[in-house]
CSV table of C-alpha atoms in Angstrom, one decimal:
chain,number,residue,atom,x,y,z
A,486,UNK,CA,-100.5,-29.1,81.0
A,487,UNK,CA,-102.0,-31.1,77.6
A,488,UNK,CA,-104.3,-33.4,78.4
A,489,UNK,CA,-102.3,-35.8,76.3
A,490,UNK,CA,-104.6,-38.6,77.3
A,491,UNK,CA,-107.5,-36.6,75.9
A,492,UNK,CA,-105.6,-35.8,72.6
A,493,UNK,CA,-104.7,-39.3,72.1
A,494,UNK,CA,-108.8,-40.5,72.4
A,495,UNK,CA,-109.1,-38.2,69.6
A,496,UNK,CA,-106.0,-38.6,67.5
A,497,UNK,CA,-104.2,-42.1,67.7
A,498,UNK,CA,-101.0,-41.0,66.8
A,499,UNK,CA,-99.6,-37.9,68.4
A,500,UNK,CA,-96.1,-35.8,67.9
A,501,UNK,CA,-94.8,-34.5,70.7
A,502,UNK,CA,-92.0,-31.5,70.8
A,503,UNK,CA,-90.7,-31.1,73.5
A,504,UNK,CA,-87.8,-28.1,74.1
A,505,UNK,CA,-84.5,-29.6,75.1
A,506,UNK,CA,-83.7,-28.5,78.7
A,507,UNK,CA,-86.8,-29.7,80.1
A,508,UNK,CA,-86.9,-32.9,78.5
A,509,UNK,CA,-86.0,-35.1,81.2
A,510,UNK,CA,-89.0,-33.7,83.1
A,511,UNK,CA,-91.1,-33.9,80.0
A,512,UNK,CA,-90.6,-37.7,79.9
A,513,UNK,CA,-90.8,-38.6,83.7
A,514,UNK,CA,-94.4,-36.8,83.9
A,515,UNK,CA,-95.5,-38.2,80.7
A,516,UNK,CA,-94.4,-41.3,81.6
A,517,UNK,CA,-96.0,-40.8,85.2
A,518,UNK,CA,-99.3,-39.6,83.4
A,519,UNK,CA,-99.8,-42.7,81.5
A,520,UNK,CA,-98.1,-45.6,83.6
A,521,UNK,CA,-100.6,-44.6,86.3
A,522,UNK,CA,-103.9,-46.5,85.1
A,523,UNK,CA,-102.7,-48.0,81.7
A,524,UNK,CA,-100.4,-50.1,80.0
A,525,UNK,CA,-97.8,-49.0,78.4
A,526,UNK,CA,-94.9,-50.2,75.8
A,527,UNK,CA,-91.8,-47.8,75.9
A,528,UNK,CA,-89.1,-47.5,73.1
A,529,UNK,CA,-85.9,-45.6,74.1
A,530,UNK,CA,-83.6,-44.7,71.8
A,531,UNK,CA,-81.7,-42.1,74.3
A,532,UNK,CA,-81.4,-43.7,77.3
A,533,UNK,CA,-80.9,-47.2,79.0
A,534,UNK,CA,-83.4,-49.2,80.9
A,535,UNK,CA,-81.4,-49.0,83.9
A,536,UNK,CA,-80.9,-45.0,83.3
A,537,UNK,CA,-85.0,-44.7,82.8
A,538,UNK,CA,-85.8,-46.9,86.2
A,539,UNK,CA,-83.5,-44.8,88.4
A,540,UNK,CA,-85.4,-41.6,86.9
A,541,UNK,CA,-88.4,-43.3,87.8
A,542,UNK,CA,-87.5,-44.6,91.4
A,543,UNK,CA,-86.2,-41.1,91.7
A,544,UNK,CA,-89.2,-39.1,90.9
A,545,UNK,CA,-91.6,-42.3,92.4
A,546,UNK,CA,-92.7,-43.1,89.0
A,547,UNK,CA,-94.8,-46.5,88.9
A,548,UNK,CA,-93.6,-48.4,86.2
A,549,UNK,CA,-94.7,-51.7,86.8
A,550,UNK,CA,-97.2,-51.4,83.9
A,551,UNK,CA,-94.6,-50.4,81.7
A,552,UNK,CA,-92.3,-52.8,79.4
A,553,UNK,CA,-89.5,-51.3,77.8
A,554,UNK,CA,-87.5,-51.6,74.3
A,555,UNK,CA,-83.9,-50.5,75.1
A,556,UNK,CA,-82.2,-49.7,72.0
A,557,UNK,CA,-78.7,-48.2,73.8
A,558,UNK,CA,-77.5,-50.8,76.5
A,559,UNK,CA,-76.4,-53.6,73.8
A,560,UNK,CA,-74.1,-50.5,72.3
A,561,UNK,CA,-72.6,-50.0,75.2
A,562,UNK,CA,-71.9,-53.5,77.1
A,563,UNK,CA,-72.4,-57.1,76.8
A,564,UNK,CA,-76.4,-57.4,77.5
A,565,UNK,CA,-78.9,-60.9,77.3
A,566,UNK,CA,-81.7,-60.1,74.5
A,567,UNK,CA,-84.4,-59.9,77.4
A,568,UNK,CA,-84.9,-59.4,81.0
A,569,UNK,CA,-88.0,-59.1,83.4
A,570,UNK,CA,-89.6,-56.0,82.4
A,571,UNK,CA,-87.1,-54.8,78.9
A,572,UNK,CA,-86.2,-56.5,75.7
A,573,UNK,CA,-82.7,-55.1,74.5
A,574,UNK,CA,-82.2,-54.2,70.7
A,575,UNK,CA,-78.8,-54.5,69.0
A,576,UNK,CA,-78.6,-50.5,68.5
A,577,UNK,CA,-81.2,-47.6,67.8
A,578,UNK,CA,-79.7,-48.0,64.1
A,579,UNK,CA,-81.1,-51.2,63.8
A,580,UNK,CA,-84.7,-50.2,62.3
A,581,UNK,CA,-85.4,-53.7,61.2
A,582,UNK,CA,-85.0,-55.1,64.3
A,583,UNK,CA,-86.7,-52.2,66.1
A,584,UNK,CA,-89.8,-52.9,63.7
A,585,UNK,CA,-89.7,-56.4,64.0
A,586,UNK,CA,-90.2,-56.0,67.7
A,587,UNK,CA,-92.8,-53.0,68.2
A,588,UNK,CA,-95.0,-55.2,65.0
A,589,UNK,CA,-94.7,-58.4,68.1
A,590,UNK,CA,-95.7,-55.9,70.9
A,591,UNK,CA,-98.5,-54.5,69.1
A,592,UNK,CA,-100.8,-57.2,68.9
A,593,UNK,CA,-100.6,-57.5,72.8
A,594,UNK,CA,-102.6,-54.6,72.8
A,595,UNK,CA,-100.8,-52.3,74.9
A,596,UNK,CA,-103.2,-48.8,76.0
A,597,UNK,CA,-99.9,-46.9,74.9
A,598,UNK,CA,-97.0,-46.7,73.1
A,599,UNK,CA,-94.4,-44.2,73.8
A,600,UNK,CA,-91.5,-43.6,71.1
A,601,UNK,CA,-88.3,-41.7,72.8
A,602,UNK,CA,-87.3,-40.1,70.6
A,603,UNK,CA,-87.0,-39.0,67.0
A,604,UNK,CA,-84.4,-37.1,67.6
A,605,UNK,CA,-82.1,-39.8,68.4
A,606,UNK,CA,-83.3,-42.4,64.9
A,607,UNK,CA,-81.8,-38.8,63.1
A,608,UNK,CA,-78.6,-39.2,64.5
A,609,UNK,CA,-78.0,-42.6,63.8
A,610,UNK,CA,-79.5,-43.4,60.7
A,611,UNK,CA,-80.1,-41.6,57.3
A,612,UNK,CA,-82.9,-39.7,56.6
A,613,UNK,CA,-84.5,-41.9,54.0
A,614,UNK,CA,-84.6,-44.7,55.6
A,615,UNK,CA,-85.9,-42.9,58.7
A,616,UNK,CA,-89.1,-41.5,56.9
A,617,UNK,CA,-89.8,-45.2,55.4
A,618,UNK,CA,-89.6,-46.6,58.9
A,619,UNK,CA,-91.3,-44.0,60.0
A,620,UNK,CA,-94.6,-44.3,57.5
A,621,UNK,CA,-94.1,-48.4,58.3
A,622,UNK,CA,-94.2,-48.1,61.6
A,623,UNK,CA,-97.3,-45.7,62.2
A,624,UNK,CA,-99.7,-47.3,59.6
A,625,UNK,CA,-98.7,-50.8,61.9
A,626,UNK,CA,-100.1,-48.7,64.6
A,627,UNK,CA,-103.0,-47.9,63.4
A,628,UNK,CA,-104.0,-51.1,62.2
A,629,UNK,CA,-103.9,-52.1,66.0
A,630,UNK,CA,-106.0,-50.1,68.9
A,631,UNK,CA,-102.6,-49.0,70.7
A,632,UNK,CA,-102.2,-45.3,70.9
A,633,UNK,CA,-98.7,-44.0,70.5
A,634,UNK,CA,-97.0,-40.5,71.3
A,635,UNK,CA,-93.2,-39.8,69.7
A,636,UNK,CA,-91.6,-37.6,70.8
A,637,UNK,CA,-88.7,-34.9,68.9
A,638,UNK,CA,-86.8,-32.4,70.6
A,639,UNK,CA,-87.7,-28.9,68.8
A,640,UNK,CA,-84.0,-28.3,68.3
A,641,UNK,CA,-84.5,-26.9,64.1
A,642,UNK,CA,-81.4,-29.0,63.5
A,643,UNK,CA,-84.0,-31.9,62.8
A,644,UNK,CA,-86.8,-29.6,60.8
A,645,UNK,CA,-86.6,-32.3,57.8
A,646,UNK,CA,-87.3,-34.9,59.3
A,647,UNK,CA,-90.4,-33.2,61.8
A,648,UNK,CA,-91.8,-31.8,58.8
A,649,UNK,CA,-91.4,-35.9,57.7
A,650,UNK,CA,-93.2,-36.9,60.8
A,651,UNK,CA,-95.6,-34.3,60.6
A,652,UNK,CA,-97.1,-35.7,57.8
A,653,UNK,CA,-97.8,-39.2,59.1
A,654,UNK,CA,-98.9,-38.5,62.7
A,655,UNK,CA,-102.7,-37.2,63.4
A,656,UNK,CA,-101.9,-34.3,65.1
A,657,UNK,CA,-98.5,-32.3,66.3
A,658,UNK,CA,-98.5,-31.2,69.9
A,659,UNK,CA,-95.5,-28.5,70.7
A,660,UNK,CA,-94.8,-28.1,74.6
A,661,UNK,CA,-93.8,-25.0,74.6
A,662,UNK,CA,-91.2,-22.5,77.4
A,663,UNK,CA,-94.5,-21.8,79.3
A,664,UNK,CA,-95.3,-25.3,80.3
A,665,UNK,CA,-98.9,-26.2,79.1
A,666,UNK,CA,-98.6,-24.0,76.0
A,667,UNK,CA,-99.8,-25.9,73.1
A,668,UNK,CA,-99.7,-25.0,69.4
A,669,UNK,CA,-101.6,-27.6,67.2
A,670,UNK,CA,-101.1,-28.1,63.8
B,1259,UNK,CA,-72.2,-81.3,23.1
B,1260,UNK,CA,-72.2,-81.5,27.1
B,1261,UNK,CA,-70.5,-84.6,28.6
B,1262,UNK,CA,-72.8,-86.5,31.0
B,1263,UNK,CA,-69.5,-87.0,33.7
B,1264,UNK,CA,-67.9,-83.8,34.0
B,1265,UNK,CA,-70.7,-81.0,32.8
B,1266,UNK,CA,-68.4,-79.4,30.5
B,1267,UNK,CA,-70.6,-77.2,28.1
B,1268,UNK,CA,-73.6,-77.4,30.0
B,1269,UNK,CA,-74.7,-73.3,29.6
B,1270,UNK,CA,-77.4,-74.1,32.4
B,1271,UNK,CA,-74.9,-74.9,35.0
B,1272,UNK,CA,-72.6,-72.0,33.9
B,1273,UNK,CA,-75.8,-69.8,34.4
B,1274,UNK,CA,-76.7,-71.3,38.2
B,1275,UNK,CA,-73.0,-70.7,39.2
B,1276,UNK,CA,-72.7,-66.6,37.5
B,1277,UNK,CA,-76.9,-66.6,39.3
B,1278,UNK,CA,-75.2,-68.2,42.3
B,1279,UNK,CA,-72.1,-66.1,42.7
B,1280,UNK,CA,-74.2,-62.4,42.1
B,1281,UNK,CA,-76.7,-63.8,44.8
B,1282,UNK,CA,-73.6,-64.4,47.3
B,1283,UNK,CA,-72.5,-60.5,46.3
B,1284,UNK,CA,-76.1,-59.0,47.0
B,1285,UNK,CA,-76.6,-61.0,50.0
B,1286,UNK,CA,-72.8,-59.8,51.1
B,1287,UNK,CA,-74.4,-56.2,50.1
B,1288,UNK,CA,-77.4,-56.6,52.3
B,1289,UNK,CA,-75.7,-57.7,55.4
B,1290,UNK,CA,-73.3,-54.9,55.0
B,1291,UNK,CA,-76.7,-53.0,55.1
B,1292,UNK,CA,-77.7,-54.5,58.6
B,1293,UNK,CA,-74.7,-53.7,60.0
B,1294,UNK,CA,-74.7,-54.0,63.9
B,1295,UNK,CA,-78.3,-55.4,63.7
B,1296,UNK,CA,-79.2,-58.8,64.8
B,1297,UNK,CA,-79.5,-60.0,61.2
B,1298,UNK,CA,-75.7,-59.0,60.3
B,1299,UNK,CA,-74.6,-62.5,61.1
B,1300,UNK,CA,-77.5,-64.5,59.5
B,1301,UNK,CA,-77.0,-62.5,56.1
B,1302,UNK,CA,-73.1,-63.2,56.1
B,1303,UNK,CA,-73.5,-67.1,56.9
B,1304,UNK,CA,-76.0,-67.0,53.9
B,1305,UNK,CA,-73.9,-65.5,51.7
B,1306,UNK,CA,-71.1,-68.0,52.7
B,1307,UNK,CA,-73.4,-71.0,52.1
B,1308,UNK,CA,-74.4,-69.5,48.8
B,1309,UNK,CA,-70.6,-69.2,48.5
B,1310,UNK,CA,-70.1,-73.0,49.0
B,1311,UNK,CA,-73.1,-74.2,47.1
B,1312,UNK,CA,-71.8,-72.0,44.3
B,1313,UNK,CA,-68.3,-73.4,44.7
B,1314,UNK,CA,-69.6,-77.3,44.8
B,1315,UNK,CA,-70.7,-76.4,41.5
B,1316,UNK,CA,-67.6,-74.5,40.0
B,1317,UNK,CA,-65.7,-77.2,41.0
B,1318,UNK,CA,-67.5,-79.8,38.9
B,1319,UNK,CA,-68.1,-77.8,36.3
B,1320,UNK,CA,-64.1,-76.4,35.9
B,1321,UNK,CA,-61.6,-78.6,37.6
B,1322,UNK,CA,-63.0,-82.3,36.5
B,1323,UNK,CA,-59.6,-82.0,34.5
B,1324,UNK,CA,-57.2,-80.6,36.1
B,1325,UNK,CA,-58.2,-81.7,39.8
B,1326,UNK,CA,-59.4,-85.6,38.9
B,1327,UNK,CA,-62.7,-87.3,39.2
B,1328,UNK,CA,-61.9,-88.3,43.0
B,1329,UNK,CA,-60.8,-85.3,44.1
B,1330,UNK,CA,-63.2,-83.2,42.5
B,1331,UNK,CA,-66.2,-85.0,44.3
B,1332,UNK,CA,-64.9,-84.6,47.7
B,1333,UNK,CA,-64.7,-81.2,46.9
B,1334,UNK,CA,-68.1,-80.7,45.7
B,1335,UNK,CA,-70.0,-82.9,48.3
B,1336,UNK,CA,-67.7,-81.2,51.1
B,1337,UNK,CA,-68.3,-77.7,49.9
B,1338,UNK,CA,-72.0,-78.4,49.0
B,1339,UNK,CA,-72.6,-80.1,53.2
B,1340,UNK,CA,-70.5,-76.8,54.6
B,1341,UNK,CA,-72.9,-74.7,52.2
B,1342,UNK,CA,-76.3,-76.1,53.6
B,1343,UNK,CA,-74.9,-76.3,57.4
B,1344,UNK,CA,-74.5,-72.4,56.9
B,1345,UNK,CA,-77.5,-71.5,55.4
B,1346,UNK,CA,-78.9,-73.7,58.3
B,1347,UNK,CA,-77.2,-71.5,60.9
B,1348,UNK,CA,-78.5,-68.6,59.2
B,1349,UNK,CA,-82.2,-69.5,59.5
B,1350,UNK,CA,-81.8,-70.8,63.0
B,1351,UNK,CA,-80.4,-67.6,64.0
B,1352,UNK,CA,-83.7,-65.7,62.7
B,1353,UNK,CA,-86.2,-68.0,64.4
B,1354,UNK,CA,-84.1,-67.8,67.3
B,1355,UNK,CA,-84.1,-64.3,67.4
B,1356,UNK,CA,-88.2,-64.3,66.0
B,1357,UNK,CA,-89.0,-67.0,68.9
B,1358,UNK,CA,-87.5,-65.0,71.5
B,1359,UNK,CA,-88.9,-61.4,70.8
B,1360,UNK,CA,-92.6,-64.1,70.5
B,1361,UNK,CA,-91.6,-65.6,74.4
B,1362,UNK,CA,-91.1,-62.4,75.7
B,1363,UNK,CA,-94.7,-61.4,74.4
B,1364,UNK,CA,-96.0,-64.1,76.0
B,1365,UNK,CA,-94.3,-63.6,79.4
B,1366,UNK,CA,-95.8,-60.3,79.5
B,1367,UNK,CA,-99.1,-61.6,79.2
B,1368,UNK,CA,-98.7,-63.4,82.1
């Protein structure tokens, strides 16, 4: 298993990829990993809140220390801006907004940020854009003390806009089929 | 030689209302831009009140004499109060939208 705690003390912004049939798994033990001791800001771009806290409750994930950015549930039915513990974004399209939101969370000085995934901004936005949010977003990051993993599947369908990523994150960790198996760039 | 009453001739006004009416296309642009984001709405109302403040002056500027005096001012002072209440709209819908992503901040704070 990466010590992706360790990683991030080193490297502030990681890449994560992740293989596509185990990344449920990948995202409850991550998630798991850094809810335990530390908080922790979560952007989804894949699932809904509700979908996320029945994976937790399911695999007795503690996610008290976690709020989350739910980028799907307003697609999908008629949801308030906020709840308790999520704040709802119109759609994962909507990079202003999603920008305007994690440069707000930042300065509360969350121990982690966890972006789910890149995979998902491909789909629903162009590639331009994408790397421009992309750049935006991380050097926000780093002007704050918040360390932040995003994760991409390693499909090759999204190559371009890895290789993109690639060059703004610190480091690129790749999970690979034997679990633990880590090839750093 | 511009008349005082109506505005005919006046170039500077004729500039404001072609500066006005490409402002009220770009803006329409950029909200087609934010499509399905939270700032969709706020970038159409401003376009529309950039519409109407544009039209307030189009009005005096063109119709003094075909629509009369009276008629003409109730069209620019109507279309010039519906302009400002939308660009109002549009601004309270971004601090709305900018307070609330700030109270949620705060409530996880506490």
């Amino acid at each position: 298993m990466v010590n992706l705690k360790k990683e991030l003390e080193d490297n502030q912004v990681i890449l994560l990829l992740m293989p596509g049939k185990e990344y449920n798994e990948d995202i409850v033990k991550n998630l798991k990993y850094f809810s335990s001791s530390s908080s922790v800001f979560y952007v989804t771009l894949n699932k809904t809140y509700s979908a996320l806290s029945e994976l937790c409750k399911k695999h007795k994930v503690k996610s008290d220390n976690v709020v989350f950015v739910d980028t799907i549930s307003k697609t999908i039915k008629k949801t308030p801006d906020q709840s308790k513990q999520v704040y709802y974004v119109s759609s994962p399209g909507a990079l202003t907004e999603i920008s305007l939101v994690v440069s707000k969370f930042l300065k509360h000085e969350f121990d982690y940020m966890i972006f789910d995934s890149l995979t998902n901004l491909a789909i629903y936005t162009k590639r331009a854009p994408v790397g421009k949010f992309l750049s935006s977003l991380i050097h926000k990051i780093k002007g704050t003390k918040t360390k932040a993993v995003f994760y991409a599947i390693s499909s090759g369908e999204n190559d371009e806009l890895i290789k993109q990523a690639e060059m703004f994150v610190d480091k690129v960790i790749v999970l690979g089929k034997n679990k633990g198996g880590e090839s750093d760039d | 030689m511009i008349n005082a009453l109506t505005f005919d001739g006046s170039i500077l006004l004729e500039i404001a209302i072609l500066l006005g009416l490409v402002t009220v296309v770009l803006t329409f642009i950029n909200s087609r831009k934010l499509k399905g984001e939270i700032f969709e709405k706020p970038f159409i109302y401003f376009a529309l009140g950039l519409l109407f403040g544009t039209f307030s002056l189009i009005a005096v500027t063109f119709f003094q004499g075909s629509w009369g005096a009276n008629t003409v001012s109730i069209v620019h002072d109507l279309s010039f109060i519906v302009g400002m209440g939308l660009l109002l709209l549009a601004s309270m819908q971004i601090a709305k939208f900018l307070k609330g992503v700030e109270s949620f901040g705060k409530n996880i704070e506490k």
